Structure formats: C-alpha cells, structure tokens
C-alpha cells in the first residue's frame, strides 16, 4: 500500500484559483465595501483645457439637502499640500484640486461631500465656475516653442525636462557628451534610414475604474484606506506623509483590483483628497470613479514622438543610431511620469549590438491628461521605434526582415551585456527566439502565401519584430521606493501554510503561482497553501506589482522565506524523530528520513509540535514563521519575437489580423497557463494600439475619445487564435531564473503589425505609417495619397 | 451610471404606458441602450421612466398572412437568432447580429432603436429597404407609418411624446442584404446599406435601398433604386447602380472615425456589397 504521490506543480498548467470567485461575482472590490456613516465625494471638473478660474459659486451646492461640505481647490490647499512625485526632475506644484489655473479638461476644481453618490453629483453639477479661457497647448512640437501659451510659470517653452542626452560617449550622470563615435558611424554609413514616428497616446481603461474609501478614526488616531491600487504599501507611505501621520497609523488595503495596467501605481488626487477630508471631518469617505472620469482623470499612456536615424552598411550591419525623443506628458508630473520616457532611452539598444547610439529626451507639458506608466511603460516605445527602423532598413536593402535582425543581434555568448545605454542585459539568446518564431510561423511558406495573395490583388503583408524589455524591477537604485520585495511564510498549527507577499496582484495570478511554489517546496497539497496580499496590516512590508516584477522579485522573496521556515521545521522534525535534519525529506505531506517514508511524521504533526514544543529542542524558539526581503542584483531582460500577418481591404482600408505568432522568453516559467494568459492580454493591448486604440484631443483640448463609444478597446473577435511558444533562458539574478512576462505582449506585437501594414501596402511606395491604423488612413494610401 | 433623480414606473400594458407618459411627461425605457447612456452623461434628465420591457405581447417575432411582425420590445439577439427571419428575410437577422456587442444585443430593442433614430443605427436602413410599417399607439388609437415617412431628421421621427411604437410589420424579402462598415469602438455603422430586390426571371422588377450613417437620418437612395429597376440582375447592373450611391447627397456626416470624403467613398462600396449579397440570395 502506498500513499498517493503529490505531483510537482512548478512548471505545470495549474488553473487560476482566483477565477472561480471572480467569474461568479464573488469578489469584493472597493465599491462593494460600505461603512456606517460613510460620505461620498463628487468632483467638479474643468470643462476647459486651459483657463484661469475667475470665480467658483458653491452656494447652491452647499445648500442642497444631504450635502455635508463643499471645498474649492483653494480651500483644500489649506489642509492638503501639493502632490509629491517620485522622480528627481523639477516639477511645478500640482494641487490635488486646481487653485487658480486649470490645465487639462477634467482637472478637479472643487469637491462635494454628500450622503450618497447621487446627491454628491447633483451638488457638483450645481457648482458654477467661470473661467478666463487661455489658449490650449495641444500640439507637442508647437508647445516646445512656447506656443500658443506657456502652461507653467517656471517652465519656459513648456519644457518639463529639457534635453537629456544618453548613450555612447555620455557618462551616467549626463554631464558631458562626446559625439565622436556616433558621428564616425554616420560618416561611414552606406545607407541611412531617417523617420519621424509617433507612438500615440492611449487610455489604460481597466475594467474596474479607480475607487477609494478613506476612514480616519479620531478615537484611534488611525486611518484605513481601501483603494483599487497596484501597491498598497506605497499608498500607505504617501497617505501617511501627506496627512502628518506615521506609517504605523495608516493601514492600506487593496481589495480585489479589476485591472491596473500601470495606471493604478499612481497615488491620485482623489485618494489624497478622500484621506484628507476623512481626517478633517472624522467621517469615512468614499469616491468611485465613473467611466467618463476615468478617461480624463486616470493617467494616459505612451505619447512619445521619435526622430530616428539608423546608419548601416549595405550588407545590413548597423553602425550607429540617433534617437531624438519628445514625450508629451500632459499637464503635470504624476508619480513616475518623468521616468517613463527614460526607460525608452534605456532600451534604445534593443536586441542589437549597435556600436554607437546617441539618444536624447525632451519632455513637454501640454494641456492634456498627464501620462505615466501604461503596460510596457517606455519599453514598447523603444521597441516600436527601433523595430520599425530595422524594418525600414530591411526594406531599403531588400533584405529579409529576419536576416537584417540576425545580422545585428547581441550574440548569446556576450551576456551579461553592457549596452550603450547603460543597461546590463542579464542573459539572452535572441537568435534562438527568432528561429523558433520563424519555424512556428513557417516563414518561407508564409512569405509564399503572402506573395500568392498579392498576385491575386489582395493586400497582405508580414511583419516581424524582436523585443527585449527591462523587468523584475529591480535593485533599490532603480526605484525611489526601494526595489526589493518581502514575504512571510507561516506554517500554521494544523500544517497548512499562510504566506504573505508584498507584491499586490491584480490579475497576475500570484495566489496560484506562489501556492504552486510553496506546495512543491514543502511537499504539501496545493489546497493547503493560502497566499495573502493587499493589506499592509497583514503584509508587513512590500513595494507592489508593476514592471513585471511580482514573480521575479516577489516570488523570490517568498522562496527565500520558505527556505528559512523549512530549515526551522526540519530542526523540529529532526528532534521528534531523533534524526539529522540534513537527512530529512519533505514529500507527500510527510517529513521523513530519506529512504524511510513509513517512519516519518506527518507535516501536521511536526507543525503542531513546533507550537506546543514539549520538550522545546535546545536552541529553538517555538513557532514556524519566517520572513525574507529579496533585492535582486539587477533587473531582468526578457525578450522574444512576434510575427504577424495582416490583410488590408482594398476597398475600405480596413485591416484584419490574420495571424500572430509569438515566442516569448521570460526565463523559467512557474505556470505556463498563466504566462499564456498574460501574453494574451499584452498582445491584445499591443495589437489594440496598432489597430484600434487612440486617444484623440481636438484643438481646443477637449477629449474627443471620452467614452467607449469613441475609444475602442480590443475584443476577442478582433483577433485570430494566437500561436504562442516560449524559449527558456533563465536569469542569473534570482534563484528562480524567472524574468517576468506581464508586459511582454505589448512590445513586439505593435511594430510587427505596423510593419505588416507597410508590407501589405508596399505597392503604393509607402515606407512608414503612423499608428493607429485607421481604415481611412490606409484607404488614402491605397487611393494614392500619403500616409 | 449616476443620472439625475427620476421616478420609475413599470407599465402593465400599452394603454397603461400611454397614461403614465401623459401623467408624468416621462420617457419610455425598454432596453435602455439609447436613453441610459444619455442619462449617464446627464444629457437627458427625464423626470420619470416608464418601463415597457415587460409588457406582455410587446416582444416576439410572428409570421401572419405573409407578413412578418416584430414586437417593439424584441431584443436584437432574438432578431438575430430568429429562425423565421433567417429563413424568410435573413437581412434583418444579419443586421441585428451586427449591432454593438453581445451585451447590447441582449438588452437593446428594435423599438428603442427606431424611436431614437441615431444617424448611425442599423435598423432604420433595414426598415427603409423593407418599406416596413411602423405600428404606433397613442391616446387616440393606433396608426401605421411607412418607414420612409417615419425617419424625419437627426434623432427626429414621426412619434408624439405620448405615443409608443408597438412593432413593425413588413413583407419578407429573401433577396435582401445589409452591408456595414463598423465603427470599431461603438460598432455603429460608419456607413450601412440595406438592399431589398424584387427579382423575377433574372430581372430586377424593383429595388429598395436604405442608407444609414451618412446623413442626419437614414434615407432611401432613390437614384440607385431607379438605376436597378427593370435591369437584368448582373454584375454590370450592380456596379453601375452602386456607383450612383450617395452622389446626390449634399451633406455627409464627418467625425474622427471617418471624414466626409471617406464616408462618401464608402457609400458605393457598401451599396455594391449589399447588392451582391442580395443578388446571391435571389
């Protein structure tokens, strides 16, 4: 008779344990939480893009039944300081509610506190604001000339960050610029590709918009804040600091979070205002964002313009690159706004061994919603610019787009690789990913299919893009919050396992993957492991989930805490069995001396003994609970290759994606099913950017795409079945060898699709098309016009 | 959805709904897919909503005396999946199946779409091509308005504030088809063309062509209809008739999704596609 053997779960396609509750409506989101006496906020928002506030009449609103209080921006500024940012760049004061000038449509100008949401909104609608309208600054490059207006007093020509150089011949502090190598590369060039490209503005549009409840309890002098956030610990830090409280006095809770995509890293005006008003009034305060607000009040993503020049030999060898980046960051700096485009510079080297690169970055204020991290955050932009330029080079030289890339790859034996941009790529084998993608796509046959379709008069094109991104962020030098993660693993008295993680999953499936890891580590059933997250009173320390870091950094902290508690548990078990702890094996719910499972103790028995240790083994404290902080020595650099096939309707210009082949290398995979889900989501957003998603402002600064009636988000029916595969190149920077995968799908897909569109329309002599690929834009090319 | 305050009434019958319309000055609520988005934006602030979605007999698809009747409260999904329509007049099911997305199709109603008369809605073009009768009941009794008289202007139809659309009725046409250029966010029609052909012995006896998306409201394309009538059903006829589509329209809608000139160019394209679809069913 043998006991059933527990399967090893790491590397298996375990179904997400989060899903049953989420798809049955059993999750608890911020808006599901109600507290007796809770008051609701509604913000009066600016309907002009740029204007001086002449007067605000709150008299009617203040007199309405159920209205507790109304505050203008100036009144809020009396008890709430301007909002802090997390980057070292100079920044204009950014009040949570505008005090004198409004700088984007949707900026708050007043706030109502009322007994319910409907009354609050009615009262906000009753506030009358008069503006002296100022010219709206919408065009990015025009803004750089200070026209038609200067948005912030101390920032002439609307330059938030004046030109920052980086790359070859520039020391890390940017203090000097030596262009010798770059100039030599361009002097030696046999061919130069030059193109202006826009990586346009997007709205993150999480399924659950933002929401917050702040509950200050005067009796306890304690604040609890629930928020739909990616990082409750950062929220706690900021809320404590802004309210003159200690971090011990603030508890931040991220309940179920319905998507973030980077937009919920920020600590927003509404969170600061809710907390400050709760403290001022001693009442629980709730604010739930509606979808119309989400389009203007939640950060936007991307919006980086690039002038790129690529110098090459006629055999395809790239000699040098120049990349002039101009980021349109909107009206204010948010938490990480200024840092996002620096990641575009950092990744300008892409997957290639380019001998000389000069990148420069300028960040520009405009009268638009501020930008910040959106899935990929700076890296899709770099990938897009470089991959489009590589594709243009291949077209110019009449080379296969795969071969021009192969010719320039950083060879696999050169890792760790110091790039021109100051990054140290941890590990990579780009040729392997390329070859796998070419094999899976049946590249020669695919090209023959395209040619056959073209011969029939169809407009079919192929696109290929490589990517490398920076993930697993990272060492503390790379984040203002510190770059570690924390975990505590506790073996409960009954032998079940509770583990906390400072990563704060909101769709990443860490409750599943982390339980897989601990189940394997301790040889216990998966069902016996619970992963706790998202509450600063439960999870002692943490940073949060962003930058594809939860597995690589958070997962490693969990693993390290597990090692510690396992070592202690082995000591208890050794004492019980009078054995050497080094000889013990944890398997199938038992701990036993290797080779003698029948004589072992159950996991539960050893756990119980650790909590009622009679006798207490010498040198041991009771209990089984250990914690670990893990800080990686470097970021990770996952990579891959995406290939797409696109057909464009000759009559209408409508693009249709026929095929998408992706090979992603995220290092070791804990759960390939979850990885595929992450890739699917990333691809959807990457393809969405290329084909249907675009934030559009009119020249007055009104957001034209302010609802789902005009802002398209991708649906399953927009896609073919994705053909996924992975290569595995582990990272040396963490013991799991895992690199991170949450953002990868947004990197390669976008340029591959635009390149496919250019290929499809090659008969019309087009060399580049700016996204998004609106049917009308493509139709005009087909009609003989210009892109 | 945070609308202004309103009273909610559920009507038990059409007569009850009319009484409540008169007593409250409110608006009818069926699927809520035209009205509620406006209320969400507070562009519409009705004092009362009269819910007609559950009035017995107001929804359903029937065939009677060679005519098809569709109740006003019938949701798009039921139209899209109706076996009677699929068999007798598949254009209507096709058009319903291209409205919005599954959530919209499971809530939105035929009557709501017609009464709202969004310039980009799909049903109006289809009803024009079928020359459907729109059945309307008001305090003074019932009346039937031809589709071509019903749609009058931007969001304006021949319907008084105390009247209710109870349904539509039309003679089914097998050789009919709808072709549409989707706006990718809303999935309304940038341009939508519905064509119904009367074909005998390989010749087009008569044709009706409805166009949506291009102008303030859905319209018939009389010049295309005339070019088709009496001609043999052939690729050449289709091509030359389609080329006329929209040529006589002075004003064409424009928005971020499609400029005036692009929309204008798409009208012949989708007219041709609808004609080809109808011809394939002849």
Short mmCIF file of N, CA, C and O in Angstrom, two decimals, chain A residues 611-722:
data_model
loop_
_atom_site.label_atom_id
_atom_site.label_comp_id
_atom_site.label_asym_id
_atom_site.label_seq_id
_atom_site.Cartn_x
_atom_site.Cartn_y
_atom_site.Cartn_z
N UNK A 611 4.48 24.28 17.74
CA UNK A 611 3.70 25.27 18.50
C UNK A 611 3.44 24.82 19.95
O UNK A 611 3.09 25.62 20.79
N UNK A 612 3.55 23.50 20.21
CA UNK A 612 3.46 23.00 21.59
C UNK A 612 4.71 22.15 21.81
O UNK A 612 4.66 20.93 21.86
N UNK A 613 5.84 22.82 21.90
CA UNK A 613 7.12 22.09 21.87
C UNK A 613 7.49 21.56 23.25
O UNK A 613 8.22 22.19 24.00
N UNK A 614 6.92 20.40 23.56
CA UNK A 614 7.26 19.78 24.84
C UNK A 614 7.97 18.47 24.53
O UNK A 614 7.32 17.56 24.01
N UNK A 615 9.26 18.38 24.70
CA UNK A 615 10.14 19.44 25.20
C UNK A 615 10.57 20.36 24.05
O UNK A 615 10.58 19.94 22.91
N UNK A 616 10.95 21.58 24.40
CA UNK A 616 11.47 22.52 23.40
C UNK A 616 12.91 22.14 23.07
O UNK A 616 13.76 22.11 23.95
N UNK A 617 13.16 21.81 21.80
CA UNK A 617 14.54 21.43 21.44
C UNK A 617 15.50 22.58 21.75
O UNK A 617 15.14 23.74 21.57
N UNK A 618 16.69 22.25 22.22
CA UNK A 618 17.64 23.30 22.58
C UNK A 618 17.95 24.22 21.40
O UNK A 618 18.06 23.75 20.27
N UNK A 619 18.03 25.51 21.69
CA UNK A 619 18.40 26.47 20.65
C UNK A 619 17.28 26.88 19.73
O UNK A 619 17.49 27.64 18.80
N UNK A 620 16.08 26.39 19.94
CA UNK A 620 14.95 26.73 19.06
C UNK A 620 13.92 27.58 19.80
O UNK A 620 13.67 27.36 20.98
N UNK A 621 13.33 28.53 19.08
CA UNK A 621 12.15 29.24 19.58
C UNK A 621 10.93 28.49 19.07
O UNK A 621 10.98 27.89 18.00
N UNK A 622 9.81 28.58 19.80
CA UNK A 622 8.60 27.95 19.27
C UNK A 622 8.15 28.62 17.97
O UNK A 622 8.56 29.73 17.67
N UNK A 623 7.29 27.92 17.24
CA UNK A 623 6.62 28.53 16.10
C UNK A 623 7.36 28.38 14.78
O UNK A 623 8.56 28.10 14.74
N UNK A 624 6.60 28.52 13.71
CA UNK A 624 7.13 28.35 12.36
C UNK A 624 6.68 29.50 11.48
O UNK A 624 5.65 29.42 10.81
N UNK A 625 7.37 30.61 11.56
CA UNK A 625 7.02 31.76 10.74
C UNK A 625 8.27 32.57 10.48
O UNK A 625 8.91 33.03 11.42
N UNK A 626 8.62 32.69 9.22
CA UNK A 626 9.87 33.38 8.87
C UNK A 626 9.61 34.35 7.72
O UNK A 626 8.75 34.11 6.88
N UNK A 627 10.38 35.39 7.72
CA UNK A 627 10.20 36.37 6.65
C UNK A 627 11.50 36.61 5.91
O UNK A 627 12.59 36.30 6.42
N UNK A 628 11.36 37.15 4.73
CA UNK A 628 12.55 37.46 3.92
C UNK A 628 12.29 38.68 3.05
O UNK A 628 11.18 38.88 2.56
N UNK A 629 13.32 39.48 2.95
CA UNK A 629 13.34 40.53 1.94
C UNK A 629 14.24 40.03 0.82
O UNK A 629 15.29 39.43 1.09
N UNK A 630 13.87 40.28 -0.41
CA UNK A 630 14.77 39.93 -1.51
C UNK A 630 14.98 41.15 -2.41
O UNK A 630 14.03 41.77 -2.86
N UNK A 631 16.23 41.47 -2.59
CA UNK A 631 16.57 42.53 -3.54
C UNK A 631 17.45 41.92 -4.63
O UNK A 631 18.53 41.41 -4.34
N UNK A 632 17.01 41.98 -5.88
CA UNK A 632 17.82 41.41 -6.96
C UNK A 632 19.04 42.28 -7.23
O UNK A 632 19.03 43.47 -6.94
N UNK A 633 20.07 41.66 -7.79
CA UNK A 633 21.29 42.40 -8.09
C UNK A 633 21.14 43.21 -9.36
O UNK A 633 21.91 44.12 -9.62
N UNK A 634 20.14 42.90 -10.16
CA UNK A 634 19.95 43.59 -11.44
C UNK A 634 18.49 43.41 -11.84
O UNK A 634 17.78 42.56 -11.30
N UNK A 635 18.05 44.20 -12.81
CA UNK A 635 16.78 43.95 -13.47
C UNK A 635 16.92 42.68 -14.28
O UNK A 635 18.02 42.16 -14.48
N UNK A 636 15.80 42.20 -14.80
CA UNK A 636 15.85 41.10 -15.77
C UNK A 636 15.50 41.67 -17.14
O UNK A 636 14.87 42.72 -17.25
N UNK A 637 15.90 40.95 -18.17
CA UNK A 637 15.69 41.44 -19.54
C UNK A 637 15.08 40.34 -20.41
O UNK A 637 15.76 39.70 -21.20
N UNK A 638 13.77 40.13 -20.25
CA UNK A 638 13.09 39.13 -21.10
C UNK A 638 13.05 39.61 -22.55
O UNK A 638 13.21 40.80 -22.82
N UNK A 639 12.81 38.68 -23.45
CA UNK A 639 12.86 39.04 -24.87
C UNK A 639 11.96 38.09 -25.66
O UNK A 639 11.41 37.13 -25.11
N UNK A 640 11.85 38.37 -26.94
CA UNK A 640 11.05 37.48 -27.77
C UNK A 640 10.94 38.00 -29.19
O UNK A 640 11.57 38.99 -29.57
N UNK A 641 10.11 37.30 -29.94
CA UNK A 641 9.91 37.62 -31.34
C UNK A 641 8.43 37.45 -31.67
O UNK A 641 7.84 36.43 -31.33
N UNK A 642 7.84 38.48 -32.26
CA UNK A 642 6.43 38.42 -32.65
C UNK A 642 6.32 38.59 -34.17
O UNK A 642 6.95 39.48 -34.75
N UNK A 643 5.53 37.73 -34.78
CA UNK A 643 5.34 37.77 -36.24
C UNK A 643 3.84 37.92 -36.51
O UNK A 643 3.03 37.22 -35.89
N UNK A 644 3.50 38.81 -37.41
CA UNK A 644 2.08 38.94 -37.72
C UNK A 644 1.84 38.98 -39.21
O UNK A 644 2.73 39.31 -40.01
N UNK A 645 0.64 38.58 -39.58
CA UNK A 645 0.19 38.63 -40.96
C UNK A 645 -1.11 39.43 -40.98
O UNK A 645 -2.02 39.16 -40.20
N UNK A 646 -1.14 40.43 -41.84
CA UNK A 646 -2.25 41.37 -41.85
C UNK A 646 -2.78 41.50 -43.27
O UNK A 646 -2.01 41.51 -44.22
N UNK A 647 -4.10 41.59 -43.38
CA UNK A 647 -4.68 41.87 -44.70
C UNK A 647 -5.45 43.18 -44.64
O UNK A 647 -6.13 43.47 -43.65
N UNK A 648 -5.30 43.98 -45.66
CA UNK A 648 -6.00 45.27 -45.73
C UNK A 648 -6.99 45.22 -46.88
O UNK A 648 -6.63 44.83 -48.00
N UNK A 649 -8.22 45.60 -46.56
CA UNK A 649 -9.28 45.60 -47.56
C UNK A 649 -9.02 46.72 -48.56
O UNK A 649 -8.95 47.89 -48.19
N UNK A 650 -8.89 46.35 -49.80
CA UNK A 650 -8.53 47.33 -50.83
C UNK A 650 -9.61 48.40 -51.02
O UNK A 650 -9.31 49.54 -51.34
N UNK A 651 -10.85 48.01 -50.77
CA UNK A 651 -11.95 48.97 -50.97
C UNK A 651 -12.12 49.93 -49.81
O UNK A 651 -12.52 51.08 -49.99
N UNK A 652 -11.86 49.45 -48.59
CA UNK A 652 -12.22 50.23 -47.41
C UNK A 652 -11.01 50.62 -46.55
O UNK A 652 -11.14 51.49 -45.69
N UNK A 653 -9.89 49.97 -46.75
CA UNK A 653 -8.73 50.21 -45.91
C UNK A 653 -8.79 49.52 -44.56
O UNK A 653 -7.89 49.69 -43.73
N UNK A 654 -9.81 48.71 -44.33
CA UNK A 654 -9.90 48.03 -43.03
C UNK A 654 -8.80 46.97 -42.89
O UNK A 654 -8.69 46.09 -43.75
N UNK A 655 -8.02 47.03 -41.81
CA UNK A 655 -7.01 46.00 -41.59
C UNK A 655 -7.60 44.82 -40.83
O UNK A 655 -8.47 45.00 -39.96
N UNK A 656 -7.16 43.65 -41.15
CA UNK A 656 -7.60 42.45 -40.42
C UNK A 656 -6.38 41.59 -40.12
O UNK A 656 -5.61 41.27 -41.02
N UNK A 657 -6.21 41.31 -38.84
CA UNK A 657 -5.07 40.49 -38.42
C UNK A 657 -5.38 39.03 -38.72
O UNK A 657 -6.35 38.47 -38.22
N UNK A 658 -4.55 38.42 -39.56
CA UNK A 658 -4.81 37.03 -39.96
C UNK A 658 -4.07 36.04 -39.08
O UNK A 658 -4.51 34.92 -38.90
N UNK A 659 -2.91 36.48 -38.57
CA UNK A 659 -2.07 35.50 -37.86
C UNK A 659 -1.16 36.25 -36.91
O UNK A 659 -0.66 37.34 -37.25
N UNK A 660 -0.96 35.70 -35.73
CA UNK A 660 0.04 36.26 -34.83
C UNK A 660 0.78 35.13 -34.14
O UNK A 660 0.17 34.30 -33.46
N UNK A 661 2.08 35.08 -34.40
CA UNK A 661 2.95 34.06 -33.81
C UNK A 661 3.86 34.76 -32.82
O UNK A 661 4.52 35.75 -33.17
N UNK A 662 3.87 34.29 -31.59
CA UNK A 662 4.71 34.92 -30.58
C UNK A 662 5.60 33.87 -29.92
O UNK A 662 5.11 32.80 -29.54
N UNK A 663 6.87 34.18 -29.81
CA UNK A 663 7.78 33.37 -28.99
C UNK A 663 8.34 34.31 -27.94
O UNK A 663 8.95 35.34 -28.26
N UNK A 664 8.05 33.99 -26.69
CA UNK A 664 8.48 34.85 -25.59
C UNK A 664 9.42 34.07 -24.68
O UNK A 664 9.18 32.89 -24.40
N UNK A 665 10.46 34.74 -24.24
CA UNK A 665 11.41 34.12 -23.32
C UNK A 665 11.40 34.90 -22.03
O UNK A 665 11.95 36.01 -21.95
N UNK A 666 10.72 34.35 -21.03
CA UNK A 666 10.62 35.01 -19.72
C UNK A 666 11.43 34.24 -18.69
O UNK A 666 11.18 34.34 -17.50
N UNK A 667 12.41 33.46 -19.17
CA UNK A 667 13.17 32.62 -18.25
C UNK A 667 12.33 31.42 -17.83
O UNK A 667 11.45 30.97 -18.58
N UNK A 668 12.59 30.92 -16.62
CA UNK A 668 11.83 29.76 -16.15
C UNK A 668 10.39 30.16 -15.88
O UNK A 668 10.12 31.23 -15.35
N UNK A 669 9.45 29.27 -16.22
CA UNK A 669 8.03 29.55 -16.05
C UNK A 669 7.48 28.72 -14.89
O UNK A 669 7.71 27.51 -14.82
N UNK A 670 6.76 29.37 -13.99
CA UNK A 670 6.13 28.66 -12.87
C UNK A 670 4.84 28.00 -13.35
O UNK A 670 4.52 26.89 -12.97
N UNK A 671 4.10 28.73 -14.19
CA UNK A 671 2.80 28.23 -14.65
C UNK A 671 2.56 28.70 -16.09
O UNK A 671 2.14 29.83 -16.32
N UNK A 672 2.84 27.82 -17.06
CA UNK A 672 2.72 28.23 -18.47
C UNK A 672 1.32 28.71 -18.85
O UNK A 672 1.17 29.56 -19.73
N UNK A 673 0.29 28.19 -18.18
CA UNK A 673 -1.08 28.61 -18.50
C UNK A 673 -1.26 30.09 -18.15
O UNK A 673 -1.82 30.87 -18.94
N UNK A 674 -0.79 30.46 -16.97
CA UNK A 674 -0.91 31.86 -16.55
C UNK A 674 -0.01 32.75 -17.42
O UNK A 674 -0.40 33.85 -17.80
N UNK A 675 1.15 32.25 -17.77
CA UNK A 675 2.03 33.02 -18.66
C UNK A 675 1.32 33.29 -19.98
O UNK A 675 1.32 34.42 -20.49
N UNK A 676 0.67 32.27 -20.52
CA UNK A 676 -0.05 32.48 -21.78
C UNK A 676 -1.16 33.51 -21.62
O UNK A 676 -1.40 34.32 -22.51
N UNK A 677 -1.84 33.46 -20.48
CA UNK A 677 -2.88 34.46 -20.23
C UNK A 677 -2.31 35.86 -20.20
O UNK A 677 -2.89 36.80 -20.75
N UNK A 678 -1.15 36.00 -19.56
CA UNK A 678 -0.50 37.31 -19.52
C UNK A 678 -0.09 37.75 -20.93
O UNK A 678 -0.25 38.92 -21.29
N UNK A 679 0.42 36.82 -21.71
CA UNK A 679 0.82 37.16 -23.09
C UNK A 679 -0.42 37.55 -23.90
O UNK A 679 -0.41 38.53 -24.64
N UNK A 680 -1.50 36.79 -23.72
CA UNK A 680 -2.73 37.12 -24.46
C UNK A 680 -3.16 38.56 -24.16
O UNK A 680 -3.48 39.32 -25.08
N UNK A 681 -3.17 38.90 -22.88
CA UNK A 681 -3.60 40.24 -22.50
C UNK A 681 -2.68 41.30 -23.06
O UNK A 681 -3.13 42.34 -23.57
N UNK A 682 -1.39 41.05 -22.98
CA UNK A 682 -0.42 42.00 -23.52
C UNK A 682 -0.55 42.15 -25.02
O UNK A 682 -0.54 43.26 -25.56
N UNK A 683 -0.73 41.03 -25.71
CA UNK A 683 -0.91 41.08 -27.16
C UNK A 683 -2.15 41.88 -27.51
O UNK A 683 -2.15 42.71 -28.43
N UNK A 684 -3.22 41.65 -26.75
CA UNK A 684 -4.47 42.36 -27.04
C UNK A 684 -4.24 43.86 -26.97
O UNK A 684 -4.70 44.62 -27.82
N UNK A 685 -3.49 44.30 -25.96
CA UNK A 685 -3.27 45.73 -25.82
C UNK A 685 -2.25 46.25 -26.84
O UNK A 685 -2.37 47.38 -27.32
N UNK A 686 -1.27 45.42 -27.18
CA UNK A 686 -0.31 45.82 -28.21
C UNK A 686 -0.95 45.91 -29.58
O UNK A 686 -0.72 46.86 -30.33
N UNK A 687 -1.76 44.92 -29.89
CA UNK A 687 -2.48 44.92 -31.18
C UNK A 687 -3.51 46.05 -31.17
O UNK A 687 -3.70 46.74 -32.18
N UNK A 688 -4.16 46.22 -30.02
CA UNK A 688 -5.14 47.30 -29.88
C UNK A 688 -4.53 48.64 -30.21
O UNK A 688 -5.13 49.45 -30.93
N UNK A 689 -3.30 48.87 -29.73
CA UNK A 689 -2.66 50.15 -30.03
C UNK A 689 -2.44 50.31 -31.54
O UNK A 689 -2.69 51.36 -32.10
N UNK A 690 -1.97 49.25 -32.17
CA UNK A 690 -1.68 49.35 -33.60
C UNK A 690 -2.96 49.56 -34.41
O UNK A 690 -2.97 50.33 -35.36
N UNK A 691 -4.03 48.90 -34.00
CA UNK A 691 -5.20 48.83 -34.89
C UNK A 691 -6.40 49.69 -34.49
O UNK A 691 -7.10 50.21 -35.35
N UNK A 692 -6.70 49.81 -33.19
CA UNK A 692 -7.98 50.47 -32.88
C UNK A 692 -7.97 51.45 -31.72
O UNK A 692 -8.95 52.16 -31.52
N UNK A 693 -6.91 51.49 -30.91
CA UNK A 693 -6.95 52.36 -29.73
C UNK A 693 -6.19 53.66 -29.99
O UNK A 693 -5.02 53.63 -30.37
N UNK A 694 -6.85 54.78 -29.74
CA UNK A 694 -6.15 56.05 -29.83
C UNK A 694 -6.92 57.12 -29.06
O UNK A 694 -8.12 57.31 -29.26
N UNK A 695 -6.20 57.80 -28.18
CA UNK A 695 -6.78 58.97 -27.51
C UNK A 695 -6.67 60.16 -28.46
O UNK A 695 -5.59 60.43 -28.98
N UNK A 696 -7.79 60.83 -28.68
CA UNK A 696 -7.80 61.97 -29.60
C UNK A 696 -8.32 63.21 -28.87
O UNK A 696 -9.38 63.17 -28.24
N UNK A 697 -7.55 64.29 -28.94
CA UNK A 697 -7.99 65.59 -28.47
C UNK A 697 -8.28 66.49 -29.67
O UNK A 697 -7.59 66.38 -30.69
N UNK A 698 -9.24 67.39 -29.53
CA UNK A 698 -9.38 68.39 -30.58
C UNK A 698 -8.48 69.59 -30.26
O UNK A 698 -7.81 69.62 -29.22
N UNK A 699 -8.49 70.57 -31.13
CA UNK A 699 -7.53 71.67 -30.98
C UNK A 699 -7.86 72.56 -29.78
O UNK A 699 -7.01 73.32 -29.32
N UNK A 700 -9.07 72.43 -29.22
CA UNK A 700 -9.42 73.17 -28.01
C UNK A 700 -9.02 72.41 -26.74
O UNK A 700 -9.24 72.88 -25.64
N UNK A 701 -8.48 71.20 -26.92
CA UNK A 701 -8.11 70.41 -25.76
C UNK A 701 -9.26 69.61 -25.17
O UNK A 701 -9.17 69.12 -24.05
N UNK A 702 -10.33 69.48 -25.94
CA UNK A 702 -11.41 68.60 -25.49
C UNK A 702 -11.07 67.17 -25.88
O UNK A 702 -10.63 66.91 -27.01
N UNK A 703 -11.29 66.25 -24.95
CA UNK A 703 -11.04 64.84 -25.25
C UNK A 703 -12.20 64.32 -26.11
O UNK A 703 -13.33 64.26 -25.65
N UNK A 704 -11.88 63.97 -27.34
CA UNK A 704 -12.92 63.51 -28.26
C UNK A 704 -13.28 62.05 -27.99
O UNK A 704 -14.41 61.63 -28.13
N UNK A 705 -12.28 61.29 -27.57
CA UNK A 705 -12.49 59.87 -27.29
C UNK A 705 -12.76 59.68 -25.80
O UNK A 705 -12.01 58.98 -25.12
N UNK A 706 -13.81 60.28 -25.31
CA UNK A 706 -14.08 60.28 -23.88
C UNK A 706 -15.02 59.19 -23.41
O UNK A 706 -15.44 59.20 -22.26
N UNK A 707 -15.36 58.26 -24.28
CA UNK A 707 -16.20 57.13 -23.85
C UNK A 707 -15.90 55.94 -24.75
O UNK A 707 -15.24 56.07 -25.78
N UNK A 708 -16.45 54.81 -24.38
CA UNK A 708 -16.25 53.60 -25.20
C UNK A 708 -17.02 53.67 -26.51
O UNK A 708 -16.89 52.80 -27.36
N UNK A 709 -17.82 54.72 -26.68
CA UNK A 709 -18.46 54.93 -27.98
C UNK A 709 -17.42 55.37 -29.02
O UNK A 709 -17.61 55.18 -30.21
N UNK A 710 -16.36 56.00 -28.54
CA UNK A 710 -15.35 56.53 -29.47
C UNK A 710 -13.95 56.00 -29.21
O UNK A 710 -13.09 56.11 -30.08
N UNK A 711 -13.70 55.50 -28.01
CA UNK A 711 -12.40 54.89 -27.73
C UNK A 711 -12.58 53.38 -27.80
O UNK A 711 -13.28 52.78 -26.97
N UNK A 712 -11.97 52.77 -28.79
CA UNK A 712 -12.16 51.33 -29.00
C UNK A 712 -11.17 50.55 -28.16
O UNK A 712 -10.00 50.88 -28.11
N UNK A 713 -11.67 49.55 -27.47
CA UNK A 713 -10.74 48.60 -26.87
C UNK A 713 -10.95 47.24 -27.54
O UNK A 713 -12.04 46.93 -28.00
N UNK A 714 -9.87 46.48 -27.63
CA UNK A 714 -9.97 45.24 -28.41
C UNK A 714 -10.88 44.20 -27.76
O UNK A 714 -11.02 44.14 -26.55
N UNK A 715 -11.51 43.42 -28.61
CA UNK A 715 -12.36 42.33 -28.16
C UNK A 715 -11.82 41.03 -28.75
O UNK A 715 -11.09 41.05 -29.74
N UNK A 716 -12.23 39.92 -28.17
CA UNK A 716 -11.74 38.62 -28.64
C UNK A 716 -12.00 38.46 -30.13
O UNK A 716 -11.19 37.87 -30.85
N UNK A 717 -13.11 39.02 -30.60
CA UNK A 717 -13.47 38.82 -32.01
C UNK A 717 -12.55 39.60 -32.95
O UNK A 717 -12.62 39.42 -34.16
N UNK A 718 -11.71 40.48 -32.41
CA UNK A 718 -10.78 41.22 -33.26
C UNK A 718 -9.53 40.41 -33.60
O UNK A 718 -8.70 40.87 -34.37
N UNK A 719 -9.38 39.25 -32.99
CA UNK A 719 -8.11 38.53 -33.10
C UNK A 719 -8.25 37.15 -33.72
O UNK A 719 -9.27 36.49 -33.52
N UNK A 720 -7.18 36.71 -34.39
CA UNK A 720 -7.11 35.29 -34.73
C UNK A 720 -6.66 34.53 -33.47
O UNK A 720 -6.36 35.15 -32.45
N UNK A 721 -6.61 33.24 -33.53
CA UNK A 721 -6.08 32.46 -32.41
C UNK A 721 -4.56 32.69 -32.36
O UNK A 721 -3.87 32.43 -33.32
N UNK A 722 -4.08 33.21 -31.23
CA UNK A 722 -2.65 33.47 -31.11
C UNK A 722 -1.87 32.16 -31.06
O UNK A 722 -2.29 31.21 -30.41
#
